[in-house]
Amino acid sequence: MFCSLFAAAAVLLTLALPTFPDGLSPAILLFLGLVGLAGLAGALRSRPARVQLVLFLPWLAALLVALFVGLLRGTPMVQALEDALPYVLFVLGITAGRGASAPRMLLAAILAVAAIDGFVSLWRMPSFDLSVVRSTYTSHKVIAGHLLVGITLAAVLRLLTPPSQRLVRGLFVGLAGLLVLAVIATVSRGMLLGLSVGLVAALYVRRPVRGLSLSLFGLLTLAVFAGTFWDLGTQYLRLGSSATVDGRVREITQCLEVFLDAPAFGAGLGHEILVDGFYVSYVHNMVAYHLWKFGMFGSVLLSIPFVPLVREALRAPPLLRPTIVGGALSIGLYLVTAASYKSYFLVPMVGMAVGAILAIVARTSEAKQAAPR
């Protein structure tokens, strides 16, 4: 029970944490301590959590090699440790989620935080004219991406709730609707794309014919009303402005240039590149970031633990599988195309959600196998 309590407390504490911290405040130290205690308690309590921890040993090798490469290049140790922190937090988070005795409570805590942040972001908006105002102007935290996590968890918890509890199921539907509105209000192209891809993927996995039909219908509608959609995109999604896209392309290009100079092991943790006159330690593309700092060797090691995770997720009960696949694609796509993979509060939150869902899937499978036939 300590694992669940520590993890839930860490998640709830994120409501008071800054989006972009300037140093280690007492609140941030408390948060990191709670995440560490939750991960430790989960590993001590649960054998599956310890197995999960072993599966992430390739990450330890990747981090040690990248740290060594960075030290050889003379990169700052503080920046190198900061680069390594998200990976440690994710492993602690997934270990805590997998070892939680009350995984549904942990998922509910994450959903509550996402819903509160989403509601606050909508409440703070001076108007709902999305052509001139976005929720991220007054609520920076929602750009992290945990709104997408909340949508997935609302769907999962609704499916896990018995049909007889209509009020509770209705509450989860309402929270999902609130979070969808909050995502729309961010006017984030990456977040909206992730949400759309996740919904289509979930529909396709649940009913392939219907998912494919809706996708074809959407493409046909887009082709017929291309002019109208372009005008709306120009007005609301800045499709006519290439400044942001050009900046991202320059970041990726610079990363690839460094990668081509050291393709095997990359530039190492702590390395910085010059983009538009500023030295930066990360970029808005996770793939380019890993090639830059870890090279091919480290990138392959970082990919290995996800193979058993995907296999386990695909063994989920048919009722949960579409939502899990759609949510994973939605969140993963946004993490790849944004800088949220560096967020100190989002990364362990995602890890806890993944671990808790896998724990529920495992228990559901065990209960099904133990049931008399």
CSV table of C-alpha atoms in Angstrom, one decimal, residues 141-342:
chain,number,residue,atom,x,y,z
A,141,LYS,CA,1.6,23.3,-17.8
A,142,VAL,CA,-1.0,21.9,-20.3
A,143,ILE,CA,1.5,21.9,-23.1
A,144,ALA,CA,3.4,19.0,-21.3
A,145,GLY,CA,0.9,16.5,-22.7
A,146,HIS,CA,-0.6,15.0,-19.6
A,147,LEU,CA,-4.1,15.9,-20.9
A,148,LEU,CA,-3.6,13.1,-23.5
A,149,VAL,CA,-2.7,10.8,-20.7
A,150,GLY,CA,-5.8,11.8,-18.8
A,151,ILE,CA,-8.0,11.1,-21.8
A,152,THR,CA,-6.6,7.6,-22.1
A,153,LEU,CA,-7.0,6.9,-18.4
A,154,ALA,CA,-10.6,8.1,-18.4
A,155,ALA,CA,-11.4,5.6,-21.2
A,156,VAL,CA,-9.6,2.8,-19.4
A,157,LEU,CA,-11.2,3.5,-16.0
A,158,ARG,CA,-14.7,3.7,-17.7
A,159,LEU,CA,-14.1,0.3,-19.3
A,160,LEU,CA,-13.0,-1.2,-15.9
A,161,THR,CA,-16.1,0.1,-14.2
A,162,PRO,CA,-19.1,-2.3,-14.0
A,163,PRO,CA,-22.1,-1.2,-16.2
A,164,SER,CA,-24.3,-1.1,-13.1
A,165,GLN,CA,-22.3,1.9,-11.9
A,166,ARG,CA,-23.7,4.3,-14.4
A,167,LEU,CA,-22.9,7.4,-12.4
A,168,VAL,CA,-19.2,6.6,-12.2
A,169,ARG,CA,-19.0,5.6,-15.9
A,170,GLY,CA,-20.8,8.9,-16.7
A,171,LEU,CA,-18.2,10.8,-14.6
A,172,PHE,CA,-15.4,9.3,-16.6
A,173,VAL,CA,-17.1,10.2,-19.9
A,174,GLY,CA,-17.5,13.8,-18.6
A,175,LEU,CA,-13.9,14.0,-17.6
A,176,ALA,CA,-12.8,12.7,-21.0
A,177,GLY,CA,-15.0,15.4,-22.7
A,178,LEU,CA,-13.5,18.1,-20.5
A,179,LEU,CA,-10.0,16.9,-21.4
A,180,VAL,CA,-10.8,16.9,-25.1
A,181,LEU,CA,-12.0,20.5,-24.9
A,182,ALA,CA,-8.8,21.4,-23.0
A,183,VAL,CA,-6.7,19.8,-25.7
A,184,ILE,CA,-8.5,21.7,-28.4
A,185,ALA,CA,-8.0,24.9,-26.4
A,186,THR,CA,-4.3,24.4,-26.5
A,187,VAL,CA,-4.4,24.8,-30.3
A,188,SER,CA,-1.3,22.5,-30.2
A,189,ARG,CA,-0.8,20.9,-33.6
A,190,GLY,CA,1.2,18.0,-32.1
A,191,MET,CA,-1.4,17.4,-29.4
A,192,LEU,CA,-4.3,17.6,-31.8
A,193,LEU,CA,-2.5,15.2,-34.2
A,194,GLY,CA,-1.8,12.8,-31.4
A,195,LEU,CA,-5.4,12.9,-30.2
A,196,SER,CA,-6.7,12.3,-33.8
A,197,VAL,CA,-4.3,9.4,-34.5
A,198,GLY,CA,-5.1,7.8,-31.1
A,199,LEU,CA,-8.8,7.9,-31.7
A,200,VAL,CA,-8.5,6.4,-35.3
A,201,ALA,CA,-6.1,3.7,-34.0
A,202,ALA,CA,-8.5,2.7,-31.2
A,203,LEU,CA,-11.4,2.6,-33.6
A,204,TYR,CA,-9.4,0.5,-36.1
A,205,VAL,CA,-8.2,-2.0,-33.4
A,206,ARG,CA,-11.8,-2.4,-32.0
A,207,ARG,CA,-13.5,-2.7,-35.4
A,208,PRO,CA,-11.1,-2.7,-38.3
A,209,VAL,CA,-13.7,-2.2,-41.0
A,210,ARG,CA,-15.3,0.7,-39.2
A,211,GLY,CA,-12.0,2.3,-38.4
A,212,LEU,CA,-10.9,2.1,-42.0
A,213,SER,CA,-14.2,3.4,-43.3
A,214,LEU,CA,-14.0,6.4,-41.0
A,215,SER,CA,-10.4,7.1,-42.1
A,216,LEU,CA,-11.4,7.0,-45.7
A,217,PHE,CA,-14.4,9.2,-45.1
A,218,GLY,CA,-12.2,11.7,-43.3
A,219,LEU,CA,-9.7,11.7,-46.1
A,220,LEU,CA,-12.5,12.2,-48.7
A,221,THR,CA,-14.0,15.0,-46.6
A,222,LEU,CA,-10.6,16.6,-46.3
A,223,ALA,CA,-10.1,16.4,-50.1
A,224,VAL,CA,-13.5,17.8,-50.9
A,225,PHE,CA,-13.3,20.7,-48.5
A,226,ALA,CA,-9.6,21.3,-48.7
A,227,GLY,CA,-9.9,25.0,-49.2
A,228,THR,CA,-12.2,25.4,-46.2
A,229,PHE,CA,-9.9,23.3,-44.0
A,230,TRP,CA,-6.9,25.2,-45.1
A,231,ASP,CA,-8.5,28.5,-44.2
A,232,LEU,CA,-9.4,27.1,-40.8
A,233,GLY,CA,-5.9,25.7,-40.3
A,234,THR,CA,-4.4,29.0,-41.2
A,235,GLN,CA,-6.6,30.9,-38.8
A,236,TYR,CA,-6.4,28.5,-35.8
A,237,LEU,CA,-3.4,26.2,-36.3
A,238,ARG,CA,-0.9,28.7,-37.9
A,239,LEU,CA,-0.6,26.5,-41.0
A,240,GLY,CA,0.3,29.5,-43.1
A,241,SER,CA,3.2,30.3,-40.7
A,242,SER,CA,6.4,28.3,-41.2
A,243,ALA,CA,8.4,30.0,-38.5
A,244,THR,CA,7.9,27.2,-35.9
A,245,VAL,CA,8.4,24.4,-38.4
A,246,ASP,CA,11.5,26.0,-39.8
A,247,GLY,CA,12.9,26.3,-36.3
A,248,ARG,CA,12.2,22.6,-35.7
A,249,VAL,CA,13.9,21.7,-39.0
A,250,ARG,CA,17.0,23.6,-38.0
A,251,GLU,CA,17.1,21.8,-34.7
A,252,ILE,CA,16.8,18.4,-36.3
A,253,THR,CA,19.4,19.3,-39.0
A,254,GLN,CA,21.9,20.4,-36.4
A,255,CYS,CA,21.3,17.1,-34.4
A,256,LEU,CA,21.8,15.0,-37.5
A,257,GLU,CA,25.0,16.8,-38.3
A,258,VAL,CA,26.4,16.0,-34.9
A,259,PHE,CA,25.1,12.4,-35.2
A,260,LEU,CA,26.9,12.0,-38.6
A,261,ASP,CA,30.2,13.1,-36.9
A,262,ALA,CA,29.8,10.4,-34.2
A,263,PRO,CA,27.2,7.9,-35.5
A,264,ALA,CA,28.1,5.0,-33.2
A,265,PHE,CA,27.9,6.6,-29.7
A,266,GLY,CA,26.7,10.2,-30.4
A,267,ALA,CA,27.9,13.3,-28.6
A,268,GLY,CA,27.1,12.0,-25.1
A,269,LEU,CA,25.0,13.3,-22.2
A,270,GLY,CA,25.5,17.0,-21.4
A,271,HIS,CA,26.4,18.0,-24.9
A,272,GLU,CA,24.8,21.2,-26.3
A,273,ILE,CA,24.3,22.5,-29.8
A,274,LEU,CA,24.0,26.0,-31.2
A,275,VAL,CA,20.6,26.7,-32.8
A,276,ASP,CA,19.6,30.2,-33.9
A,277,GLY,CA,22.3,31.8,-31.8
A,278,PHE,CA,21.5,29.9,-28.5
A,279,TYR,CA,23.1,26.8,-27.0
A,280,VAL,CA,20.4,24.2,-26.2
A,281,SER,CA,20.6,20.9,-24.4
A,282,TYR,CA,17.4,19.4,-26.1
A,283,VAL,CA,15.3,19.7,-29.2
A,284,HIS,CA,11.7,19.3,-30.1
A,285,ASN,CA,12.1,15.8,-31.6
A,286,MET,CA,12.9,12.8,-29.5
A,287,VAL,CA,14.3,10.7,-32.3
A,288,ALA,CA,16.8,13.4,-33.3
A,289,TYR,CA,17.6,14.0,-29.6
A,290,HIS,CA,18.5,10.3,-29.1
A,291,LEU,CA,20.6,10.1,-32.2
A,292,TRP,CA,22.4,13.2,-31.2
A,293,LYS,CA,23.3,12.2,-27.6
A,294,PHE,CA,23.2,8.4,-27.7
A,295,GLY,CA,24.1,7.5,-31.3
A,296,MET,CA,23.0,4.3,-32.9
A,297,PHE,CA,24.3,2.1,-30.1
A,298,GLY,CA,22.5,3.9,-27.3
A,299,SER,CA,19.3,4.4,-29.3
A,300,VAL,CA,19.1,0.6,-29.9
A,301,LEU,CA,19.6,-0.1,-26.2
A,302,LEU,CA,16.9,2.4,-25.3
A,303,SER,CA,14.5,0.7,-27.7
A,304,ILE,CA,15.0,-2.8,-26.4
A,305,PRO,CA,12.7,-2.6,-23.2
A,306,PHE,CA,9.7,-1.5,-25.3
A,307,VAL,CA,9.6,-4.8,-27.1
A,308,PRO,CA,8.2,-6.8,-24.1
A,309,LEU,CA,6.0,-3.8,-23.2
A,310,VAL,CA,4.3,-3.9,-26.5
A,311,ARG,CA,3.9,-7.6,-26.4
A,312,GLU,CA,2.3,-7.4,-23.0
A,313,ALA,CA,0.0,-4.6,-24.0
A,314,LEU,CA,-1.1,-6.6,-27.1
A,315,ARG,CA,-2.1,-9.4,-24.8
A,316,ALA,CA,-4.6,-7.2,-23.0
A,317,PRO,CA,-8.2,-8.3,-22.9
A,318,PRO,CA,-10.1,-7.4,-26.1
A,319,LEU,CA,-12.1,-4.8,-24.1
A,320,LEU,CA,-9.1,-2.8,-23.1
A,321,ARG,CA,-6.7,-3.4,-26.1
A,322,PRO,CA,-8.1,-0.8,-28.5
A,323,THR,CA,-7.9,2.0,-25.8
A,324,ILE,CA,-4.4,0.9,-24.7
A,325,VAL,CA,-3.1,0.9,-28.3
A,326,GLY,CA,-4.8,4.2,-29.2
A,327,GLY,CA,-3.6,5.9,-26.0
A,328,ALA,CA,0.0,4.6,-26.5
A,329,LEU,CA,0.1,6.0,-30.1
A,330,SER,CA,-1.5,9.3,-29.0
A,331,ILE,CA,0.9,10.0,-26.2
A,332,GLY,CA,3.9,8.5,-28.0
A,333,LEU,CA,3.4,10.6,-31.1
A,334,TYR,CA,3.2,13.8,-29.0
A,335,LEU,CA,6.3,12.9,-27.0
A,336,VAL,CA,8.2,12.3,-30.2
A,337,THR,CA,7.2,15.6,-31.9
A,338,ALA,CA,7.6,17.8,-28.8
A,339,ALA,CA,10.0,18.4,-25.9
A,340,SER,CA,7.8,16.8,-23.3
A,341,TYR,CA,10.2,13.8,-23.0
A,342,LYS,CA,12.3,16.1,-20.9
